[in-house]
mmCIF file of C-alpha atoms in Angstrom:
data_model
loop_
_atom_site.group_PDB
_atom_site.id
_atom_site.type_symbol
_atom_site.label_atom_id
_atom_site.label_comp_id
_atom_site.label_asym_id
_atom_site.label_seq_id
_atom_site.Cartn_x
_atom_site.Cartn_y
_atom_site.Cartn_z
ATOM 1 C CA MET A 1 84.585 57.833 170.092
ATOM 2 C CA SER A 2 87.390 57.077 167.740
ATOM 3 C CA ASP A 3 89.926 59.477 166.327
ATOM 4 C CA ASN A 4 90.883 56.896 163.710
ATOM 5 C CA PRO A 5 90.336 58.380 160.230
ATOM 6 C CA GLN A 6 89.916 54.870 158.815
ATOM 7 C CA SER A 7 86.805 54.453 160.984
ATOM 8 C CA GLY A 8 85.318 57.632 159.527
ATOM 9 C CA ASP A 9 86.087 56.444 156.012
ATOM 10 C CA ALA A 10 84.386 53.124 156.706
ATOM 11 C CA THR A 11 81.307 54.867 158.100
ATOM 12 C CA LEU A 12 81.185 57.192 155.099
ATOM 13 C CA LEU A 13 81.611 54.249 152.737
ATOM 14 C CA ASP A 14 78.833 52.350 154.522
ATOM 15 C CA LYS A 15 76.542 55.378 154.167
ATOM 16 C CA TYR A 16 77.417 55.572 150.473
ATOM 17 C CA ARG A 17 76.620 51.884 149.974
ATOM 18 C CA GLU A 18 73.285 52.243 151.785
ATOM 19 C CA THR A 19 72.415 55.248 149.647
ATOM 20 C CA VAL A 20 73.312 53.420 146.426
ATOM 21 C CA LEU A 21 71.158 50.442 147.428
ATOM 22 C CA ALA A 22 68.225 52.722 148.274
ATOM 23 C CA TYR A 23 68.679 54.546 144.952
ATOM 24 C CA GLU A 24 68.750 51.287 142.999
ATOM 25 C CA GLU A 25 65.675 49.987 144.822
ATOM 26 C CA ILE A 26 63.583 53.065 144.148
ATOM 27 C CA SER A 27 64.798 53.213 140.543
ATOM 28 C CA ALA A 28 63.654 49.614 140.066
ATOM 29 C CA ARG A 29 60.263 50.431 141.606
ATOM 30 C CA ILE A 30 59.893 53.409 139.253
ATOM 31 C CA ALA A 31 60.876 51.269 136.262
ATOM 32 C CA ALA A 32 58.334 48.605 137.251
ATOM 33 C CA LEU A 33 55.591 51.198 137.593
ATOM 34 C CA LEU A 34 56.437 52.693 134.213
ATOM 35 C CA GLU A 35 56.601 49.251 132.611
ATOM 36 C CA ALA A 36 53.181 48.399 134.040
ATOM 37 C CA ASN A 37 51.871 51.524 132.314
ATOM 38 C CA GLU A 38 53.293 50.979 128.840
ATOM 39 C CA GLY A 39 56.494 52.846 129.580
ATOM 40 C CA GLY A 40 55.024 56.202 130.469
ATOM 41 C CA THR A 41 52.819 58.198 132.780
ATOM 42 C CA ALA A 42 49.955 58.942 130.381
ATOM 43 C CA LYS A 43 47.977 55.830 131.314
ATOM 44 C CA MET A 44 48.642 55.983 135.051
ATOM 45 C CA THR A 45 45.803 56.557 137.462
ATOM 46 C CA ASP A 46 46.019 59.721 139.523
ATOM 47 C CA GLU A 47 47.144 57.647 142.500
ATOM 48 C CA GLU A 48 49.876 55.908 140.475
ATOM 49 C CA TYR A 49 51.044 59.217 139.072
ATOM 50 C CA LEU A 50 51.305 60.781 142.531
ATOM 51 C CA ARG A 51 53.210 57.712 143.759
ATOM 52 C CA TYR A 52 55.489 57.959 140.700
ATOM 53 C CA ARG A 53 56.214 61.653 141.350
ATOM 54 C CA ASP A 54 56.915 60.980 145.040
ATOM 55 C CA MET A 55 59.306 58.168 144.185
ATOM 56 C CA ALA A 56 60.994 60.326 141.545
ATOM 57 C CA ARG A 57 61.546 63.101 144.096
ATOM 58 C CA ARG A 58 63.017 60.620 146.574
ATOM 59 C CA ARG A 59 65.225 59.166 143.823
ATOM 60 C CA ASP A 60 66.502 62.662 143.012
ATOM 61 C CA VAL A 61 67.347 63.277 146.685
ATOM 62 C CA LEU A 62 69.166 59.934 146.891
ATOM 63 C CA TYR A 63 71.094 60.741 143.708
ATOM 64 C CA ASP A 64 72.166 64.066 145.164
ATOM 65 C CA MET A 65 73.237 62.343 148.390
ATOM 66 C CA MET A 66 75.230 59.769 146.402
ATOM 67 C CA LYS A 67 77.089 62.472 144.508
ATOM 68 C CA ARG A 68 77.855 64.431 147.676
ATOM 69 C CA LEU A 69 79.147 61.295 149.381
ATOM 70 C CA GLU A 70 81.266 60.455 146.320
ATOM 71 C CA VAL A 71 82.908 63.870 146.498
ATOM 72 C CA ARG A 72 83.619 63.444 150.203
ATOM 73 C CA LEU A 73 85.028 59.956 149.661
ATOM 74 C CA LEU A 74 87.245 61.119 146.804
ATOM 75 C CA ASP A 75 88.441 64.130 148.798
ATOM 76 C CA GLU A 76 89.456 61.851 151.661
ATOM 77 C CA ALA A 77 91.193 59.321 149.412
#
């Protein structure tokens, strides 16, 4: 265990970076799925639409996590 605040900041920053990368990855997957379906959901199969909605929910959770981590990082700065 470390009482060094710098270590906590680094861990928090690493978590933020991981979250950003995950967010960008899922956003790219959503964009690719939309692009493959003429930019929208109307022509998606039921399976594609369910996958799209699941990815969108996960993207929303990651976005929320990113914002919460940003606040914590800025508060500790």
